[in-house]
PDB file of C-alpha atoms in Angstrom:
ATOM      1  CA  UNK A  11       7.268  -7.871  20.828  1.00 91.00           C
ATOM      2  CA  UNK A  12       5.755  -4.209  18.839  1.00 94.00           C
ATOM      3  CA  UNK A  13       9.193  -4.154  17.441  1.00 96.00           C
ATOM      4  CA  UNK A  14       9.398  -7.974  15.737  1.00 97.00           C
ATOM      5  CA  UNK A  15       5.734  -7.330  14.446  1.00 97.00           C
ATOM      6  CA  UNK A  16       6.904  -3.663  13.070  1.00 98.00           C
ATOM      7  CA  UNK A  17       9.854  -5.971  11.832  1.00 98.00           C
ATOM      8  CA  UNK A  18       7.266  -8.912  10.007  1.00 98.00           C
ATOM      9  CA  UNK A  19       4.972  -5.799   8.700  1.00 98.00           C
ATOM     10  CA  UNK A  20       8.062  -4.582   6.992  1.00 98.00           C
ATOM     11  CA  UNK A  21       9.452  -7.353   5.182  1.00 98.00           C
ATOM     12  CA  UNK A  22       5.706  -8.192   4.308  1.00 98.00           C
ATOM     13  CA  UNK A  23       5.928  -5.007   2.758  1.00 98.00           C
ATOM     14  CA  UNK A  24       8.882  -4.942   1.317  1.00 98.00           C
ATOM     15  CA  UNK A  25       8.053  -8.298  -0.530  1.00 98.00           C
ATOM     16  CA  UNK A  26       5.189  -7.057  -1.791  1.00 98.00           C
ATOM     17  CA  UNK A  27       6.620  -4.218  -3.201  1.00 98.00           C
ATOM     18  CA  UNK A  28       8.937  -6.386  -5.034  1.00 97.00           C
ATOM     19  CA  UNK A  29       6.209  -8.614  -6.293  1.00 97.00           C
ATOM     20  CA  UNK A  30       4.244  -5.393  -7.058  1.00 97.00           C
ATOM     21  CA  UNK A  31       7.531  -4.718  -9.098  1.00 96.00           C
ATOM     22  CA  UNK A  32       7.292  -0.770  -7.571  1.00 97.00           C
ATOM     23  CA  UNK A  33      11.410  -1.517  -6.717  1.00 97.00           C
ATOM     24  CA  UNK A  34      11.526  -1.196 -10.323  1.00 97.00           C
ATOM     25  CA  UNK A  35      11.319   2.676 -11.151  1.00 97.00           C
ATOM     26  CA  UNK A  36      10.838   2.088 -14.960  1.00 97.00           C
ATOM     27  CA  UNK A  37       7.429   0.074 -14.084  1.00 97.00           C
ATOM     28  CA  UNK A  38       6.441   3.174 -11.920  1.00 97.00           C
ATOM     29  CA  UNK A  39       7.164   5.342 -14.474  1.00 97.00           C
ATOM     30  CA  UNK A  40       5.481   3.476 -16.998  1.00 97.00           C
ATOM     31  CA  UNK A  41       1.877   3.875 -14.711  1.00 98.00           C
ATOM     32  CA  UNK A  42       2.532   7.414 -14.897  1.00 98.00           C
ATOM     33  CA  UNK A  43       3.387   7.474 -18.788  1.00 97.00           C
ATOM     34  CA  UNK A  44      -0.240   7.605 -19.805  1.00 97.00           C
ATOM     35  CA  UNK A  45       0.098   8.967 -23.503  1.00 96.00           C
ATOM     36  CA  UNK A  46       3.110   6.548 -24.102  1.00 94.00           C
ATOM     37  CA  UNK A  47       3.539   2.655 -23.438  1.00 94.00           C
ATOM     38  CA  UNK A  48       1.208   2.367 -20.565  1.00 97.00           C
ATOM     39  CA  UNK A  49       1.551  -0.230 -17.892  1.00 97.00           C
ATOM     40  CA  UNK A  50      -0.828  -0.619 -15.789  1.00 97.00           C
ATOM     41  CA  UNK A  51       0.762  -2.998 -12.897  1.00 97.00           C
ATOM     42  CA  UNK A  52       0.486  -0.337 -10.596  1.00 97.00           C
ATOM     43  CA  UNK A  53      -3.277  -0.839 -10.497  1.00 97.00           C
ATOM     44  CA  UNK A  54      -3.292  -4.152 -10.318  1.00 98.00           C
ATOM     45  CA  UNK A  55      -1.176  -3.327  -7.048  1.00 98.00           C
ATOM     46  CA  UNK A  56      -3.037  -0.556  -5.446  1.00 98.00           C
ATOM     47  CA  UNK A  57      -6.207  -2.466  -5.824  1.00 98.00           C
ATOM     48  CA  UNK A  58      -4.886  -5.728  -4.320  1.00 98.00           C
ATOM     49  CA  UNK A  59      -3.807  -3.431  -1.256  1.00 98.00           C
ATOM     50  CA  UNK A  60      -6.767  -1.607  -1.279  1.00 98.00           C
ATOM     51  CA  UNK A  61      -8.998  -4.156  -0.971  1.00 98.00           C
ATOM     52  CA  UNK A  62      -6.971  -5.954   1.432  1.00 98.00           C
ATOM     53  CA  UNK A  63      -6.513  -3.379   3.313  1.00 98.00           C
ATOM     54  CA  UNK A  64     -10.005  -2.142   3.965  1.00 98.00           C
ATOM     55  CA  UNK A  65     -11.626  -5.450   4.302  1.00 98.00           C
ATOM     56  CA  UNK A  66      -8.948  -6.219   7.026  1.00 98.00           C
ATOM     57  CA  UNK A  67      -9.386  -2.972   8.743  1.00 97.00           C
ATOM     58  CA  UNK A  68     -12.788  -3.180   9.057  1.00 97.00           C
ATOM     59  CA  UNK A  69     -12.418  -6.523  11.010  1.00 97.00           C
ATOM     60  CA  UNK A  70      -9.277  -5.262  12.846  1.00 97.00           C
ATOM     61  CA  UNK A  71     -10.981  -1.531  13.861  1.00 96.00           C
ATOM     62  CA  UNK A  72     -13.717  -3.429  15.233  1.00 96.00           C
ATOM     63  CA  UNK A  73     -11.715  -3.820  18.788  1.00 95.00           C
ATOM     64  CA  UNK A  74     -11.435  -1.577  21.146  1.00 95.00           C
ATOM     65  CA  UNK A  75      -7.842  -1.116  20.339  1.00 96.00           C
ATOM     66  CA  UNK A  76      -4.422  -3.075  18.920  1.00 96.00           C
ATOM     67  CA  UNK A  77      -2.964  -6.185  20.697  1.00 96.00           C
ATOM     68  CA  UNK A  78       0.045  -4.659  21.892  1.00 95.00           C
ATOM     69  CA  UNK A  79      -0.983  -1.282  22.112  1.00 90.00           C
ATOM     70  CA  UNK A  80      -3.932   1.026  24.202  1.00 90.00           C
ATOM     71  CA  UNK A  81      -5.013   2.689  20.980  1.00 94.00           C
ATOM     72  CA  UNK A  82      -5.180   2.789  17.462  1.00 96.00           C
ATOM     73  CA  UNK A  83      -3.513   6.038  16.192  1.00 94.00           C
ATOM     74  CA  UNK A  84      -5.751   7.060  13.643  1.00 94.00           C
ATOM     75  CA  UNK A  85      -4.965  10.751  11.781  1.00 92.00           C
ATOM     76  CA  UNK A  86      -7.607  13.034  13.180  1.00 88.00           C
ATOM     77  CA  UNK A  87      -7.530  15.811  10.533  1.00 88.00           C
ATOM     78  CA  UNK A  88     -10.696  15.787   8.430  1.00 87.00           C
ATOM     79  CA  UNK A  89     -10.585  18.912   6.364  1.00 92.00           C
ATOM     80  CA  UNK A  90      -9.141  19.105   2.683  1.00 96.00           C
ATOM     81  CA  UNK A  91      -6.627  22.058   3.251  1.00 96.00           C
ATOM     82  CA  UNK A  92      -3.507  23.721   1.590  1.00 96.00           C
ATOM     83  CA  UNK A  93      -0.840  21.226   3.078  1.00 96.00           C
ATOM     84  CA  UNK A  94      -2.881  18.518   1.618  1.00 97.00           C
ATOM     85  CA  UNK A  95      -3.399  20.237  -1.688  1.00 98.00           C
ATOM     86  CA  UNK A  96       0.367  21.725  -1.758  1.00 98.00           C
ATOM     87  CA  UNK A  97       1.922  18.631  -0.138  1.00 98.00           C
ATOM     88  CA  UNK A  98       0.097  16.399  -2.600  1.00 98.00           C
ATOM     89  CA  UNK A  99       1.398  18.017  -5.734  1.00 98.00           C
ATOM     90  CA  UNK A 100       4.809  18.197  -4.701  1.00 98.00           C
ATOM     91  CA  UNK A 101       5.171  14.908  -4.002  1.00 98.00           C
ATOM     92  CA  UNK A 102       3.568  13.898  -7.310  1.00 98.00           C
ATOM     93  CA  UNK A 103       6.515  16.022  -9.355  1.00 98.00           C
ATOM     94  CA  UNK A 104       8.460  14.359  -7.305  1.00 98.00           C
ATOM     95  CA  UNK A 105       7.206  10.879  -7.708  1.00 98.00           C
ATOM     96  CA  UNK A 106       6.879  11.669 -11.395  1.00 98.00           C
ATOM     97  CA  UNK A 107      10.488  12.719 -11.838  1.00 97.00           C
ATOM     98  CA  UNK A 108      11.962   9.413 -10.727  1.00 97.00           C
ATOM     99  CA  UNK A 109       9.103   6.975 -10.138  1.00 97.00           C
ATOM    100  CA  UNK A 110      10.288   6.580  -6.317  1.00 97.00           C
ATOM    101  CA  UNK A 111       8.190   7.050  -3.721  1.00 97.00           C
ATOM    102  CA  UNK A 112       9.463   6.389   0.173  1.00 98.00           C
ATOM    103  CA  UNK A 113       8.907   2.667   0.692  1.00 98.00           C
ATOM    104  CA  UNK A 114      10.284   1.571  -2.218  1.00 98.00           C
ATOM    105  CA  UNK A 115      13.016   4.070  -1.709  1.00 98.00           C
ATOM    106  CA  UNK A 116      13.644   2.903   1.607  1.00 98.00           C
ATOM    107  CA  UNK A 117      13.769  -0.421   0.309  1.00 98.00           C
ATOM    108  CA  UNK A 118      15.875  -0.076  -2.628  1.00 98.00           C
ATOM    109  CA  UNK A 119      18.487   1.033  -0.022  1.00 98.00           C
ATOM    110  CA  UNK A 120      19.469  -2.792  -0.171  1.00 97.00           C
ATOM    111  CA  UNK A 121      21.168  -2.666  -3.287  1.00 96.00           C
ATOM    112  CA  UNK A 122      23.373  -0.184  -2.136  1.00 94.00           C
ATOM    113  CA  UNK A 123      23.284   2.173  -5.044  1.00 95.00           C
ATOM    114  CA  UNK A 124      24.925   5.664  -4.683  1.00 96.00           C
ATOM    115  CA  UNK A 125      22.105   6.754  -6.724  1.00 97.00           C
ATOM    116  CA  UNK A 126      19.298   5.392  -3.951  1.00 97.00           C
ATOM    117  CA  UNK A 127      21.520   6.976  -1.058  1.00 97.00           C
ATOM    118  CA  UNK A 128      20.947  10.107  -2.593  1.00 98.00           C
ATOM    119  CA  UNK A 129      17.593  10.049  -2.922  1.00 98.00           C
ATOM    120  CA  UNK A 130      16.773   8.662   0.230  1.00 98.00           C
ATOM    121  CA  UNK A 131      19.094  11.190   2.080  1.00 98.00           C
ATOM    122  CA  UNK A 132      17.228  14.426   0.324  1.00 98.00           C
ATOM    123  CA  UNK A 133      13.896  12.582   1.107  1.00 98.00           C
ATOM    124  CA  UNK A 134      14.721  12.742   4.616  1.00 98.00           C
ATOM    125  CA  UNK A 135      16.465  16.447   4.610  1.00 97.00           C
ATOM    126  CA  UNK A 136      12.617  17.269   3.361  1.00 98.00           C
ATOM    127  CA  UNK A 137      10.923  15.306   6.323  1.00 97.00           C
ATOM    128  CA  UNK A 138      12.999  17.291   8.477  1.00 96.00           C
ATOM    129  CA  UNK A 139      12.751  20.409   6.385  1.00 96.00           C
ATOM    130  CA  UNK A 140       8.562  19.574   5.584  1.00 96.00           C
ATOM    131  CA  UNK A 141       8.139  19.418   9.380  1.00 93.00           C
ATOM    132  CA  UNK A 142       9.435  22.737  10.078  1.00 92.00           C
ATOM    133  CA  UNK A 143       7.489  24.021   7.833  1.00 91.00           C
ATOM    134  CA  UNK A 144       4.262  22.943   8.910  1.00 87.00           C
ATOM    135  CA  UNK A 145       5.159  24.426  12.278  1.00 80.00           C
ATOM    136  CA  UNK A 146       6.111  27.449  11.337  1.00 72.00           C
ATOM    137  CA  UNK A 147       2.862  27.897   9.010  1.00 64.00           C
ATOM    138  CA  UNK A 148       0.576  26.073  11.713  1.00 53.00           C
TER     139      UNK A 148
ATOM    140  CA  UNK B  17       0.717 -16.550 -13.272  1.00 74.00           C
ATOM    141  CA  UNK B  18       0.681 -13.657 -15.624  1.00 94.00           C
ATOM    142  CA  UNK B  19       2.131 -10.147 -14.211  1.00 94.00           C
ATOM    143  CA  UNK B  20      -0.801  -8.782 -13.552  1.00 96.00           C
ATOM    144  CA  UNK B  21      -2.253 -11.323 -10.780  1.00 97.00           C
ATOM    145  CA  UNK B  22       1.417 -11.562  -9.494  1.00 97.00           C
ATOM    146  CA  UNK B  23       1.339  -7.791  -9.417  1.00 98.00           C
ATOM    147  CA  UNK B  24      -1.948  -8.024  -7.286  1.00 98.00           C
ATOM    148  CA  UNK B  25      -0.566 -10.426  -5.266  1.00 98.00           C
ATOM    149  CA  UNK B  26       2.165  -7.775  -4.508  1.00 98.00           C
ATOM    150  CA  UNK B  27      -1.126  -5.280  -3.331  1.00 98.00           C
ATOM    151  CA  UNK B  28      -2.611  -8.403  -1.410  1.00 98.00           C
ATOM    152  CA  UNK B  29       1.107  -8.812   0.496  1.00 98.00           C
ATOM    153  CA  UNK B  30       1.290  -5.055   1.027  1.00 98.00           C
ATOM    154  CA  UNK B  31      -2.368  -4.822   2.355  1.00 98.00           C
ATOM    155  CA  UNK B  32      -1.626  -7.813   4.648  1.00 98.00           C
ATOM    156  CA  UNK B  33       1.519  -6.003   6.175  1.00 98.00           C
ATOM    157  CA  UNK B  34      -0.694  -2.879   6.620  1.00 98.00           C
ATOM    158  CA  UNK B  35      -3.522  -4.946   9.024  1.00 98.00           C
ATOM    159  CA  UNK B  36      -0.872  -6.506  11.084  1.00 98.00           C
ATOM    160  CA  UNK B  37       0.737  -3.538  11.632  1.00 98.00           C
ATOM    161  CA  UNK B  38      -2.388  -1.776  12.688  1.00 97.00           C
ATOM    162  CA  UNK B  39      -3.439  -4.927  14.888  1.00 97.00           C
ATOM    163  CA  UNK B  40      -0.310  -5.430  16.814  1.00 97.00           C
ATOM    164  CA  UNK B  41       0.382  -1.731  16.770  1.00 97.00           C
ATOM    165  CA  UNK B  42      -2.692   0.201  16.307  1.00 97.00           C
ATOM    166  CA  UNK B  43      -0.531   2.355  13.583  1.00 96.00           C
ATOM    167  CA  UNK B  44      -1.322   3.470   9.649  1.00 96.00           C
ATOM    168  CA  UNK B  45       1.225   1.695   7.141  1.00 97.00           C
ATOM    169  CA  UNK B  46       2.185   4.867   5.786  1.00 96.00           C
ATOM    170  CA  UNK B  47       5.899   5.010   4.817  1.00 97.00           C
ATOM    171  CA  UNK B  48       6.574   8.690   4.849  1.00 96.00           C
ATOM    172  CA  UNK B  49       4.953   8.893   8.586  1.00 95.00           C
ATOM    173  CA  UNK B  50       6.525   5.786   9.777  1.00 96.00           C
ATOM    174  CA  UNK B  51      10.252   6.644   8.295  1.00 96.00           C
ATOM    175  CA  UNK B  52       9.769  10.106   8.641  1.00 95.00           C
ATOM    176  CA  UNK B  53       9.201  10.385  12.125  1.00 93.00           C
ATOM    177  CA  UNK B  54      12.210   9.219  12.563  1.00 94.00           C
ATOM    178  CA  UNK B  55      13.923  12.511  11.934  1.00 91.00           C
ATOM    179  CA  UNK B  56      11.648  14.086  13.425  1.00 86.00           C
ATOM    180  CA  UNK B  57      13.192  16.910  15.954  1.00 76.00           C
ATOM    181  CA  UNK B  58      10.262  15.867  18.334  1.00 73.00           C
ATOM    182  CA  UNK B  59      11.617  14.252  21.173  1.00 60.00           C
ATOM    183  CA  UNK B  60       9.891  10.425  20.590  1.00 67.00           C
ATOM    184  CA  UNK B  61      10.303   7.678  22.659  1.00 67.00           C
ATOM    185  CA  UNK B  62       8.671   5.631  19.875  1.00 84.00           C
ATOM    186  CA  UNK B  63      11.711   5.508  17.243  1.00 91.00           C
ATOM    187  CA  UNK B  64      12.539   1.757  17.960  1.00 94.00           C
ATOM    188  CA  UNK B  65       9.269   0.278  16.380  1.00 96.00           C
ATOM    189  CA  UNK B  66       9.904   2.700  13.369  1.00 96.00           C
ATOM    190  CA  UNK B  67      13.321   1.387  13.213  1.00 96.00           C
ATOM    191  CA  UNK B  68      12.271  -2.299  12.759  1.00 97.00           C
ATOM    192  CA  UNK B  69      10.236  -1.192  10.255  1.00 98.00           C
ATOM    193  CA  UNK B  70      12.356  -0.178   7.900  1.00 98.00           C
ATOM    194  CA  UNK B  71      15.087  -3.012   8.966  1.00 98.00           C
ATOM    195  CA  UNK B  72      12.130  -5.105   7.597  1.00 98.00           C
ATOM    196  CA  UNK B  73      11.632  -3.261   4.256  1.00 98.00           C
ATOM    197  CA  UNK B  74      15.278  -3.336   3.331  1.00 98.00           C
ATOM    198  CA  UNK B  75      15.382  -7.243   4.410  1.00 98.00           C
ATOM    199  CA  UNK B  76      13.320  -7.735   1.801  1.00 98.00           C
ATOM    200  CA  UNK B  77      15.033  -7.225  -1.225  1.00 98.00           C
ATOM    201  CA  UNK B  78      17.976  -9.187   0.664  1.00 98.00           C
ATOM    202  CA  UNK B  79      16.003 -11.896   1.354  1.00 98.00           C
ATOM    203  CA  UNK B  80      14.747 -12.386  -1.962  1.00 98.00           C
ATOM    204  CA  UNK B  81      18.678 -12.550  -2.786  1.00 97.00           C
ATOM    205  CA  UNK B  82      19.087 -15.340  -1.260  1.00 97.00           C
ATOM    206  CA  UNK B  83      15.958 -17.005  -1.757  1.00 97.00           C
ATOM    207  CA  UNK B  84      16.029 -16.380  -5.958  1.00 96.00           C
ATOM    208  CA  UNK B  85      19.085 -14.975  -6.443  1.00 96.00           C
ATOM    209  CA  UNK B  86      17.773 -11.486  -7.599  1.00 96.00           C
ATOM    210  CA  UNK B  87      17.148  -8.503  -4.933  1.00 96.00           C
ATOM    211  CA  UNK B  88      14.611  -7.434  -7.415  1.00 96.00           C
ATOM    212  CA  UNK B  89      15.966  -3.675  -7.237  1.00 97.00           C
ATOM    213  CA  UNK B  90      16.309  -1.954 -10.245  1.00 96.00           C
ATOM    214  CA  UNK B  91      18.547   1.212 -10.312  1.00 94.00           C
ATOM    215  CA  UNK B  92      16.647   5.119 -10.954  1.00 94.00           C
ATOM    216  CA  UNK B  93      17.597   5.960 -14.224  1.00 89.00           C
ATOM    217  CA  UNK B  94      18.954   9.851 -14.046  1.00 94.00           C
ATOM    218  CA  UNK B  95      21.007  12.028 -12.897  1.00 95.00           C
ATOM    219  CA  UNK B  96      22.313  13.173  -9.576  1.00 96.00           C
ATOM    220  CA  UNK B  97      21.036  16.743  -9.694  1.00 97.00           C
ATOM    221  CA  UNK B  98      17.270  15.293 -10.409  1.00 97.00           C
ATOM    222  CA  UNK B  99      17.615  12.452  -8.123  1.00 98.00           C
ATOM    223  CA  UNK B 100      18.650  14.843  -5.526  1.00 98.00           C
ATOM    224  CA  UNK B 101      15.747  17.508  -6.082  1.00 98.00           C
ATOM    225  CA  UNK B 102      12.731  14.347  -6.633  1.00 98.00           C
ATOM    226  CA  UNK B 103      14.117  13.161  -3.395  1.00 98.00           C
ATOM    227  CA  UNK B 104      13.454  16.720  -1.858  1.00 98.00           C
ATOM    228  CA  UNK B 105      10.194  17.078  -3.108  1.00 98.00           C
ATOM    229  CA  UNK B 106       9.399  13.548  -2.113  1.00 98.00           C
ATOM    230  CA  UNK B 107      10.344  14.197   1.480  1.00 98.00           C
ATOM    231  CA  UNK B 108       9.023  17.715   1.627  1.00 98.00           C
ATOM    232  CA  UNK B 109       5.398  16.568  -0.511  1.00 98.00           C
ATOM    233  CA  UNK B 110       4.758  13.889   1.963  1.00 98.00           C
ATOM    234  CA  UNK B 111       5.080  15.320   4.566  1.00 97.00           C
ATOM    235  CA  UNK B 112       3.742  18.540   4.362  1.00 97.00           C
ATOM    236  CA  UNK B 113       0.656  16.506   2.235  1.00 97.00           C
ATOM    237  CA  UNK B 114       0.695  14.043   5.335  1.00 95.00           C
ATOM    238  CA  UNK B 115       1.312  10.505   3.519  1.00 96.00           C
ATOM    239  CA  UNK B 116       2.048   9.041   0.599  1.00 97.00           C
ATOM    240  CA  UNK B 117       1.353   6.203  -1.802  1.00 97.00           C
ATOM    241  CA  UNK B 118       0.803   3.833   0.793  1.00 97.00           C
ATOM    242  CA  UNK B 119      -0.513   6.261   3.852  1.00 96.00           C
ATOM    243  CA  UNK B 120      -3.124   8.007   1.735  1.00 97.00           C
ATOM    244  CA  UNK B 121      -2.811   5.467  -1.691  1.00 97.00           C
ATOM    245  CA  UNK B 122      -3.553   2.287   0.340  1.00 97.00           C
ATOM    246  CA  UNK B 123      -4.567   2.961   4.095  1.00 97.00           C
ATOM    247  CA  UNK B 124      -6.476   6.486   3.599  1.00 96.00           C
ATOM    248  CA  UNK B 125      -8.727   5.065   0.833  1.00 97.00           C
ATOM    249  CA  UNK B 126      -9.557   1.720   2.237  1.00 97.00           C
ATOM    250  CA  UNK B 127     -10.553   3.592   5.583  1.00 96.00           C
ATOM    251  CA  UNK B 128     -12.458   5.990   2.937  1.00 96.00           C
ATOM    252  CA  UNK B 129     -10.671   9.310   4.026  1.00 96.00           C
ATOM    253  CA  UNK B 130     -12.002  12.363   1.762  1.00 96.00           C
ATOM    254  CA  UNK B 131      -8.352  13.573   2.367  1.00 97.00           C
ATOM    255  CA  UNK B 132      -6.674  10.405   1.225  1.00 97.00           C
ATOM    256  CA  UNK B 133      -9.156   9.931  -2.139  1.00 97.00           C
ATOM    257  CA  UNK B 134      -7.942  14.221  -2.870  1.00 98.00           C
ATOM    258  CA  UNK B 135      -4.520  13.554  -1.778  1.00 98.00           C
ATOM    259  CA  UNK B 136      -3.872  10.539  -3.620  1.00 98.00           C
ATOM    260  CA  UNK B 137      -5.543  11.646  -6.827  1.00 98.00           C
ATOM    261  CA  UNK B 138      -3.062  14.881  -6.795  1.00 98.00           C
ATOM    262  CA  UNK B 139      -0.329  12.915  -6.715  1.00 98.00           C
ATOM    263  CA  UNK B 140      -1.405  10.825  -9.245  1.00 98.00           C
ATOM    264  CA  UNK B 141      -1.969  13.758 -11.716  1.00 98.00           C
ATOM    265  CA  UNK B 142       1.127  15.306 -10.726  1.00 98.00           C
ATOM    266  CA  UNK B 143       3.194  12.181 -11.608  1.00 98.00           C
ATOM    267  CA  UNK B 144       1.243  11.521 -14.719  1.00 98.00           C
ATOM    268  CA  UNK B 145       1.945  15.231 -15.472  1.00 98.00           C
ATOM    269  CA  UNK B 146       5.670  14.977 -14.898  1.00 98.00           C
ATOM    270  CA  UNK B 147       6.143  11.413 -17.141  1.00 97.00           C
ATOM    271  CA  UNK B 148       4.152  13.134 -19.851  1.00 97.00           C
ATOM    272  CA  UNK B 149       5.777  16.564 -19.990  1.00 97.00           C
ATOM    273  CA  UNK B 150       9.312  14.876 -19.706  1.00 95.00           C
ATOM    274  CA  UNK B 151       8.634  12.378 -22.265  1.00 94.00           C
ATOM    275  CA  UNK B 152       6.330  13.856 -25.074  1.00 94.00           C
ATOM    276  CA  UNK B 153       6.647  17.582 -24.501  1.00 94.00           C
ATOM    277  CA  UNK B 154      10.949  17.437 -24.119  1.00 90.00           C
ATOM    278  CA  UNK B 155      10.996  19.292 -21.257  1.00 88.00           C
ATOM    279  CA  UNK B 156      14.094  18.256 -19.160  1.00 79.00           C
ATOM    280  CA  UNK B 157      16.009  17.556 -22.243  1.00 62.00           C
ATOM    281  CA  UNK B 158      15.028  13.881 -22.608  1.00 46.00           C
TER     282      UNK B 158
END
């Protein structure tokens, strides 16, 4: 039953990423491009899920924990540190230098394109490689 | 509908998938966590959920195939070499920064996490940073 839901939240996502038009890197790109022809769909995005988001959580958090699950995993970490601060930027270069980020990524795997498969195959060789990291710094 | 409210509506969509998946399954809609624990060298007994997951994200663009006729996918525009290293620093960024656009961008800020408001404005500067140096300043050769 977790696994159909994790299925529906997917392709709820995925649509909305197409809708959002983030499967589109040039849109992406043209958030970022500030100085140039700006396009601002991005905001229009992150505010929809935003708002969505927080006004459904605050309903959802309310119980004492999920419907098919004993508790809500919540990240625990609270302090601002150099992962954060490190992580952060390099995934903005990163971001920056393609306009991908890993759901759209992930989804974009659809189309099949060599190009994607790449991506989405050093994306995960830095998961794995990100992960070690942390544990050998931690 | 102009782009803008059907751009929204895209948000709305996204934020709904992010409540459902935290009221069925008590988890945070974050992409890189949710994909990237599955290479994780932790043994996990929790892969199959994750799995579905991103079954359902690629569906998408397949269903919308059939349903319009367009998958809605556009191709990256560069080269292998770049492609390649983004893709590392994606993977490597996200994780090490613990989330991404939708794990700190979407589900950190509506639960009003400090880290997710610093996180998410980093990456924002960075990518704004990158677009601007590689298309008004030259660098890269563009």
């Amino acid at each position: 039953m977790s696994n159909l839901f994790a299925l529906l939240a997917g392709l709820l996502f995925g649509l909305g990423l197409d809708l959002g038009g983030m499967t589109k890197p040039a849109i992406v790109l043209g958030f970022l491009d500030v100085a140039g022809a700006w396009n601002p769909q991005l905001l229009f995005v992150m505010a929809g899920a935003v708002l969505t988001t927080a006004g459904g959580y605050v309903l959802v958090l309310r119980r004492s924990h999920p419907l098919l699950d004993g508790n809500f995993r919540l990240p625990t970490t609270r302090n601002i540190d150099m992962p954060l601060v490190v992580g952060a930027s390099l995934f903005g270069i990163g971001w920056g230098l393609i306009g991908y980020c890993p759901g759209p990524a992930l989804a974009s795997l659809a189309a099949a394109s060599p190009k994607t498969f790449l991506f989405v195959a050093t994306m995960m060789l830095g998961w794995w490689l990100g992960e070690r990291l942390t544990r050998r710094c931690a | 509908m102009n782009v803008f409210a059907i751009s929204a509506l895209g948000g709305v969509l996204i934020g709904l998938s992010s409540v459902l998946l935290m009221a069925m399954l008590g988890r945070v809609a974050g992409i890189s966590g949710i994909a990237g624990g599955l290479v994780s060298t932790r043994a996990s007994g929790d892969r199959a959920w994750r799995v579905a997951f991103v079954v359902g994200l690629i569906l998408a663009p397949l269903l919308l195939l059939a349903l319009r006729g367009d998958n809605g996918v556009a191709s990256p525009d560069a080269g292998l070499l770049k492609l390649a290293i983004a893709g590392l620093l994606v993977g490597v960024g996200t994780r090490i920064g613990g989330g991404c656009t939708s794990g700190h961008g979407v589900c950190g800020i509506a639960r009003l996490s400090p880290r997710s408001f610093v996180a998410t404005t980093i990456f924002i500067a960075f990518g704004i940073g990158v677009v601007f140096a590689v298309r008004h300043l030259g660098w890269g050769g563009q």
